[in-house]
XYZ file of C-alpha atoms in Angstrom:
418
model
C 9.684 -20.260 -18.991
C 9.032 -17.378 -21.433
C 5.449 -16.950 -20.278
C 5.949 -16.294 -16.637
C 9.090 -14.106 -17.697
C 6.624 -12.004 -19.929
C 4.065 -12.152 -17.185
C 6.183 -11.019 -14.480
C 7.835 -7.983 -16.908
C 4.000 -6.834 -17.562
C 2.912 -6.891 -14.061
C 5.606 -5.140 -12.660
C 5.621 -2.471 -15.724
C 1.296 -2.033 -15.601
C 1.323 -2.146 -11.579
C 3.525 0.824 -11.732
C 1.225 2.712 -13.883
C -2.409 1.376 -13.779
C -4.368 1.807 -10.602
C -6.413 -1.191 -9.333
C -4.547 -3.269 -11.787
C -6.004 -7.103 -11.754
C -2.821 -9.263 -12.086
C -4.390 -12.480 -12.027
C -6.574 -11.100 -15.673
C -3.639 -10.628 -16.827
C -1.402 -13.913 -16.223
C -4.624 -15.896 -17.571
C -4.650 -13.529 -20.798
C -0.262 -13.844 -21.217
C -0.322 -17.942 -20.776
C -3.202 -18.354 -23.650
C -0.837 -15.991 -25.698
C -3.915 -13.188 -26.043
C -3.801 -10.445 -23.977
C -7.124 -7.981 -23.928
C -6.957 -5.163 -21.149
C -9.298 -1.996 -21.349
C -10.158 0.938 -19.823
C -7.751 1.069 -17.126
C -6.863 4.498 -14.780
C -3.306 5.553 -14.716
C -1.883 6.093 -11.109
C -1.323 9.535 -9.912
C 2.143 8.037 -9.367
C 2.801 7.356 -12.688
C 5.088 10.359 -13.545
C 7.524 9.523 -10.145
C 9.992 8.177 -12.432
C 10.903 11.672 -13.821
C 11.581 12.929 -10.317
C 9.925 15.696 -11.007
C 7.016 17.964 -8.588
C 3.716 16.338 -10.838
C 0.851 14.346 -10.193
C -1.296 12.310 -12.590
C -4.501 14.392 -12.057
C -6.458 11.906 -14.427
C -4.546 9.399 -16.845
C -6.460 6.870 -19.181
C -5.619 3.802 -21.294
C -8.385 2.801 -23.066
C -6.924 -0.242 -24.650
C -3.694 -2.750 -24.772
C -3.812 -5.843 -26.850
C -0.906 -8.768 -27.529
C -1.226 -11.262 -29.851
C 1.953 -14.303 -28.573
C 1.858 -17.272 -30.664
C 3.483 -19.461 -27.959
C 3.602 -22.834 -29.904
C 5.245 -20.829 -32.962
C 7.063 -18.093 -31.564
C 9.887 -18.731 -34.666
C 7.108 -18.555 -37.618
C 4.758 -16.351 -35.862
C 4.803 -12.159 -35.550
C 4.271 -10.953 -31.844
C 1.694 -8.336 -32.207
C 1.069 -5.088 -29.954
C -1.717 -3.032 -30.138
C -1.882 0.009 -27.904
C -4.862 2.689 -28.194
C -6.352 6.024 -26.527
C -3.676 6.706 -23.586
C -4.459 9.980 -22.083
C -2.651 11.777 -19.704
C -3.107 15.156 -17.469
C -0.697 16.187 -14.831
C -0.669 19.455 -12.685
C 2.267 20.622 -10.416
C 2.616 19.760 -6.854
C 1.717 22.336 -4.419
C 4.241 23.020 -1.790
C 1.263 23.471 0.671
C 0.742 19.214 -0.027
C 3.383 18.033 1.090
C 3.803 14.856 3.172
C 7.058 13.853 4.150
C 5.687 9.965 4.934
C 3.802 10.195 1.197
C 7.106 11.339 -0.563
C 9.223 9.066 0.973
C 6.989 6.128 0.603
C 6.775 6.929 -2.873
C 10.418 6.904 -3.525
C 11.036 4.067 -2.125
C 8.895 2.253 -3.859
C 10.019 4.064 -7.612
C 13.421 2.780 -6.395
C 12.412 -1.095 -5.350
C 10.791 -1.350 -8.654
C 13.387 -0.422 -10.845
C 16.058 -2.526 -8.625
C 13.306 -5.599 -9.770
C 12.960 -4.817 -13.110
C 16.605 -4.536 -13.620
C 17.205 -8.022 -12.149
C 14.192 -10.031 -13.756
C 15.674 -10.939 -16.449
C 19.077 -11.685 -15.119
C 17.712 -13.966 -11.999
C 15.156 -15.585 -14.152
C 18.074 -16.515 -16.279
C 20.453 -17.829 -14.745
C 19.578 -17.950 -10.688
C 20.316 -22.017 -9.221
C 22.317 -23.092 -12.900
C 25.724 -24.046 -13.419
C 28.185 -22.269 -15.252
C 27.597 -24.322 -18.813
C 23.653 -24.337 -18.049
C 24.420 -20.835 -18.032
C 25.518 -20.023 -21.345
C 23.099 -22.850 -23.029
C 20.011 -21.153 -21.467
C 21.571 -17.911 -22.307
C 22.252 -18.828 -25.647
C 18.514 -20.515 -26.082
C 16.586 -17.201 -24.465
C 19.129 -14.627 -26.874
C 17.797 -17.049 -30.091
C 14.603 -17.214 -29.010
C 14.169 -13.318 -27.947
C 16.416 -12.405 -31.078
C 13.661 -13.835 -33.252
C 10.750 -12.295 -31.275
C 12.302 -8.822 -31.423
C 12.990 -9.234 -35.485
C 9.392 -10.073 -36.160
C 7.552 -7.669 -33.189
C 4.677 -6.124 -34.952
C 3.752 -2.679 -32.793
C 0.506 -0.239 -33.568
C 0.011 2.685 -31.405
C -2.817 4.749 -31.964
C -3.748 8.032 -30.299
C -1.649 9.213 -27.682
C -1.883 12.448 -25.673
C -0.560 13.644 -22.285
C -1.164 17.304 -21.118
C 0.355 19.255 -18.472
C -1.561 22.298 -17.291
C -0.297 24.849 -14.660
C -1.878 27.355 -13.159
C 1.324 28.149 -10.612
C 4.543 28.536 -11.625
C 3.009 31.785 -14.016
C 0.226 33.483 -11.855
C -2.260 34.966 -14.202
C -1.057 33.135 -16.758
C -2.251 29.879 -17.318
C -0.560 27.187 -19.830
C -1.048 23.746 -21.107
C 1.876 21.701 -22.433
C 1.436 18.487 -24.281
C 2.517 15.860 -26.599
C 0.283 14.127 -29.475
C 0.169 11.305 -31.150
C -2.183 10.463 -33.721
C -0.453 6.942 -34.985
C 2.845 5.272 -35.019
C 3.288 1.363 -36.927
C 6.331 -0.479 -36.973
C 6.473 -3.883 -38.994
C 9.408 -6.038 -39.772
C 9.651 -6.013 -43.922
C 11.959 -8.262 -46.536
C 14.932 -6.703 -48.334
C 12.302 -4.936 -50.525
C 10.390 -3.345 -48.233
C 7.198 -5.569 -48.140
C 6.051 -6.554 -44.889
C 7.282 -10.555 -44.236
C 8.771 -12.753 -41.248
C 11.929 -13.052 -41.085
C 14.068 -15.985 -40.019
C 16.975 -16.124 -37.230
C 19.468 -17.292 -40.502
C 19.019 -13.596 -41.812
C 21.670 -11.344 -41.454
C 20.174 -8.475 -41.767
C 16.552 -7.210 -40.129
C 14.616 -4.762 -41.807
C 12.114 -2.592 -40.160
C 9.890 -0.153 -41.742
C 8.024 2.743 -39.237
C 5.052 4.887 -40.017
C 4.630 8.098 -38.020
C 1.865 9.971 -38.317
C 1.128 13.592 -36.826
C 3.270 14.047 -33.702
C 3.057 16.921 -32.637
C 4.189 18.972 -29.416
C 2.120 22.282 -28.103
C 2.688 25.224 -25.525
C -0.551 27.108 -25.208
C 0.005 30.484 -23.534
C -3.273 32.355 -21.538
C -4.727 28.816 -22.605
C -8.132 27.778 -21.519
C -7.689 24.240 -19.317
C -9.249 20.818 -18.992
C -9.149 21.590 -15.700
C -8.105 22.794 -12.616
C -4.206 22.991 -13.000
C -3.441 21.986 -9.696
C -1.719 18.581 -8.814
C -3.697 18.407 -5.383
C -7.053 17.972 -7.406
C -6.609 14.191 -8.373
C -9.632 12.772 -10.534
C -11.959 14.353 -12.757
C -14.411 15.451 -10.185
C -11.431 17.105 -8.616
C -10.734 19.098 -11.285
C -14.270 20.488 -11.994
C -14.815 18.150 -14.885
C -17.013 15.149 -16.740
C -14.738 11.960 -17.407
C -16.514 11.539 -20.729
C -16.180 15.088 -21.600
C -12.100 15.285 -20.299
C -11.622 12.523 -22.422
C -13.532 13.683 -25.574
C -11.558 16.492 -24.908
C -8.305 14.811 -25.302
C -9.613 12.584 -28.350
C -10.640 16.402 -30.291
C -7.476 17.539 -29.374
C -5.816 14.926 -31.769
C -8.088 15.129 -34.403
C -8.449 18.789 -35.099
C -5.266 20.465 -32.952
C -5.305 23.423 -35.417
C -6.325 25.842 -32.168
C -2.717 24.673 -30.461
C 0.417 27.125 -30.234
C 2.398 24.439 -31.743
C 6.405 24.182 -30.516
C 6.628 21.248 -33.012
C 4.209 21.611 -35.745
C 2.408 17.974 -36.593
C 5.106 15.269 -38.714
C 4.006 12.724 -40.522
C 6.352 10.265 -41.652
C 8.140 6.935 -42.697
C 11.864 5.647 -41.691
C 13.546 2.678 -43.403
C 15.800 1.243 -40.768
C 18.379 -1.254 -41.547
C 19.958 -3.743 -38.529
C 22.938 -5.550 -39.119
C 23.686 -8.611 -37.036
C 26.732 -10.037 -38.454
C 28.836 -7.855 -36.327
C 31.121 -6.984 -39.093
C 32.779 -3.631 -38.563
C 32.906 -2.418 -42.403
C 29.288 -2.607 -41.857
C 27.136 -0.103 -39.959
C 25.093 -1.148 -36.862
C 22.087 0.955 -37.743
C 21.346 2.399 -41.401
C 18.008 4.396 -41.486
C 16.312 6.445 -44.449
C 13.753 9.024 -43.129
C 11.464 10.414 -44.417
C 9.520 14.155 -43.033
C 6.906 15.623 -44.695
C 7.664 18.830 -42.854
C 9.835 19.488 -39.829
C 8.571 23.015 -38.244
C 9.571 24.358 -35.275
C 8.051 28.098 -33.302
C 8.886 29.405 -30.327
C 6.873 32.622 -29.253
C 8.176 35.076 -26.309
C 4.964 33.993 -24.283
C 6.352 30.307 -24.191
C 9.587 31.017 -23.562
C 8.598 32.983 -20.434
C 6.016 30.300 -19.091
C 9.336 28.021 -19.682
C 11.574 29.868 -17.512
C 8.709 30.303 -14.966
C 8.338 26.672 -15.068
C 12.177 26.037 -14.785
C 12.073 28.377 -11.601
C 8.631 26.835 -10.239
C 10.646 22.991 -10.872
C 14.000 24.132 -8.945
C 12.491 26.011 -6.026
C 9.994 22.831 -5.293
C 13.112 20.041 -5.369
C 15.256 22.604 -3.849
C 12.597 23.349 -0.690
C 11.680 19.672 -0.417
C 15.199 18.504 0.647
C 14.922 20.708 3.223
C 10.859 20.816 4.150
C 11.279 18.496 7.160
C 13.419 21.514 8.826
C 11.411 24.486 7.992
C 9.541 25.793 11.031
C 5.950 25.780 11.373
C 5.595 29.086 11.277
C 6.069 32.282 9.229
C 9.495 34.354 9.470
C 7.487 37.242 10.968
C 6.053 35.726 13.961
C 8.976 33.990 14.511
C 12.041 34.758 13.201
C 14.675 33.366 15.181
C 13.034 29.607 14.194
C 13.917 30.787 10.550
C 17.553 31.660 11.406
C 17.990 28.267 13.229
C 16.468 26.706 9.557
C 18.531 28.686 7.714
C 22.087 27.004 9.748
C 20.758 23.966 9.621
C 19.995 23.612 5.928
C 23.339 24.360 5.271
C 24.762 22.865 8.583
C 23.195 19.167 7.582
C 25.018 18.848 3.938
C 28.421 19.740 5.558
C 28.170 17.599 8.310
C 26.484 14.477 6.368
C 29.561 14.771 3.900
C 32.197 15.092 6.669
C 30.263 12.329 8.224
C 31.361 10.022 5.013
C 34.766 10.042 5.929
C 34.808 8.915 9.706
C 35.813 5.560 11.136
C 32.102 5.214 12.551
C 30.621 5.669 8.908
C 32.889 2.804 7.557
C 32.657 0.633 9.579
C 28.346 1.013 9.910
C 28.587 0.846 6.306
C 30.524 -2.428 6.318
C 28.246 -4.149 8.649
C 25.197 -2.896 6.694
C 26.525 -4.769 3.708
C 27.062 -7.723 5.813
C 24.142 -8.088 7.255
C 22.394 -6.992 3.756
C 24.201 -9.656 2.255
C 23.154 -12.619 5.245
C 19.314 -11.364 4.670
C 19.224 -11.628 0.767
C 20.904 -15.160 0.683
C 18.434 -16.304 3.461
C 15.564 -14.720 1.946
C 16.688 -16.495 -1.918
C 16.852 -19.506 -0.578
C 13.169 -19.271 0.367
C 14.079 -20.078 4.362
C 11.454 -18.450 6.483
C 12.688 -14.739 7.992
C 12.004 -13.762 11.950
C 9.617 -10.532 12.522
C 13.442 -8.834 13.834
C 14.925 -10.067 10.670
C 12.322 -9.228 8.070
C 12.365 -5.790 9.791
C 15.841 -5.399 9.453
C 15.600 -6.562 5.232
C 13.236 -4.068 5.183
C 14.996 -0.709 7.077
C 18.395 -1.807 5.102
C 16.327 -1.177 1.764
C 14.930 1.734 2.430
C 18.055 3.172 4.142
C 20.390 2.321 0.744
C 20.683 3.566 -2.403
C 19.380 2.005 -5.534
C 23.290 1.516 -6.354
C 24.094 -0.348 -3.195
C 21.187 -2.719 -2.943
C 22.181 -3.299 -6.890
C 25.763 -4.394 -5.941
C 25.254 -6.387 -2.906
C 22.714 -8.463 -4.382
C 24.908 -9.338 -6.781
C 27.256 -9.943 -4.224
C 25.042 -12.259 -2.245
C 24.418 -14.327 -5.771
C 27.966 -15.008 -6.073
C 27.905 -16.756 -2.977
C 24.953 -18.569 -3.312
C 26.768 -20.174 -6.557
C 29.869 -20.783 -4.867
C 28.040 -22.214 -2.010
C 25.807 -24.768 -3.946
């Protein structure tokens, strides 16, 4: 049961991320309990989350190892080993834009978190009675409580760089984040690195951090071309090898960066309690800085606020792209006029629209017939071409809060039903 859980969390969370990502390499790797996966490419998608106007111009992760001891998952540390993950992105240009792309790509940043949110809850409990319920419930919690205690996490060498070239003509920058090494391993009551059993009441966890670091270079020379629209190395004028040696120097001797957080090295003490007695804290942590240093230089704060400015006019101009006329204000202006009402016309009359009769009542029968599909579709009876259509136009029509609540909906009759 836990394998194909674990297997289905990983593929969903690498598919989003890691272009031409081999699932089946994985599931093989996850059910012998050791995971090897190397040298994969990062999707130029994998910043959609953060709604924001970037692509992945070239993203790298050179290496994730797991370590399950199925058979002993109770006596046995679950070990993580991630290394090298290197990231550039570049702004969107408002010349690229596709209204299919974007809305293809929201859609799906919106169907996968609606499936990760539910794994876990319809692996769980989907087709089991009320008491099966709570006994699996109570089985997975024990099980996942001691997996969690005893997780065993290394992360070496982590970087992700955003150049622009736009939002400050003239003035090019590079923002980034570094990571040189971060440990986490579950310890005894005196700090020494042990297992430690479900009977404990307490879980002690002991963190090593070692030279993060967060940089603003102003005027700054690039890794490349600081445009989003030039995806892949070539693209941006540059060797693989030599972007990603690059990145690699960049850790290891970052004393050239205009450093917003200088580099902290460090180790926390962190105390969980479990007993759920409330004279005792939740969370007690020790930490521990060698230095905490922060700069900000008037050439960073204005490629900030030119950034800020670049962000807000791009998710400001693409809810209205699809209106804006083809041509510019000066050959035709009354086009531009006509945009300009019905920018402004379309949000008054889409909220008015909210509280008519018609909008109610569509609104009802979408969750109706939302409701039919799902149930048909969970109890794995074939769908028509019409009605598979229809599953799919009501997703991509609702919000992520709707589909969220009407599922759940359609599960509570399914269990009432059988």
């Amino acid at each position: 049961m836990l394998e194909g859980l674990v297997a289905n969390l990983l593929n969903r969370f690498l598919y989003m991320y890691v272009k031409n990502f081999n699932a089946q390499q994985l599931n093989v790797g996850i059910w012998n309990g050791d995971v090897k996966l190397r040298n994969l490419e990062l999707r130029r998608e994998a910043l959609d989350q953060l709604h924001l106007p970037v692509n992945v111009v070239e993203g790298y992760l050179g290496s994730l190892t797991m370590s399950i001891p199925w058979t002993n998952l109770r006596g046995k540390p679950v070990q993580v080993n991630i290394e090298d993950v290197f990231l550039l992105a570049a702004p969107k240009e408002d010349a690229e834009y596709n209204e299919e792309e974007e809305v293809k790509r929201e859609h799906s940043v919106k169907m996968e978190k609606l499936e990760n949110a539910e794994l876990l809850k319809q692996r769980n409990s989907e087709g089991l009675s009320q008491e099966e319920q709570q006994k699996n419930q109570s089985f997975t919690e024990s099980l996942t409580t001691a997996v969690v205690d005893n997780l065993q996490v290394s992360i070496k060498n982590i970087h992700i760089r955003y150049e622009d070239t736009i939002s400050a003509p003239g003035h090019p920058f590079a923002v980034g984040l570094t990571l040189k090494e971060f440990s986490a391993v579950s310890t005894d009551a005196d700090w020494r690195p042990s297992f430690v059993q479900s009977s404990s009441g307490t879980t002690h966890k002991l963190a090593v951090l070692g030279e993060l670091a967060v940089y603003w270079n102003t005027d700054a020379t690039l890794f490349g071309t600081g445009k989003g629209t030039d995806v892949g190395a070539n693209a941006q004028k540059t060797d693989k090898a030599v972007l990603m040696d690059k990145f690699r120097q960049a850790i290891e001797h970052g004393k050239t960066q205009q450093y917003m957080l200088k580099p902290v090295s460090g180790r926390a003490a962190v105390e969980l309690d479990k007993t759920g007695k409330v004279e005792k804290p939740k969370i007690k942590a020790r930490l521990l800085f060698n230095e905490l240093g922060f700069v900000l230089d008037e050439d960073q704060y204005r490629d900030a606020l030119m950034l800020v400015d670049l962000f807000h006019y791009f998710i400001r101009h693409q809810e209205y792209k699809k209106l804006q006329p083809k041509s510019p204000p000066k050959e035709d202006p009354r086009a531009w006029l006509k945009f300009a009402f019905s920018a402004v016309l379309s949000k008054i009359q889409e909220r008015n629209r909210k509280w008519t009769l018609g909008y109610i009542m569509e609104r009802r029968h979408d969750r109706l017939r939302y409701i039919e599909l799902f149930k048909k579709k969970k109890k794995e009876e074939k769908l028509t071409a019409s009605e598979a259509d229809s599953l799919d136009k009501l997703e991509r029509k609702l919000t992520y809060e709707d589909l969220r609540f009407w599922r759940s909906l359609a599960r509570n009759q399914l269990r009432k039903e059988n």
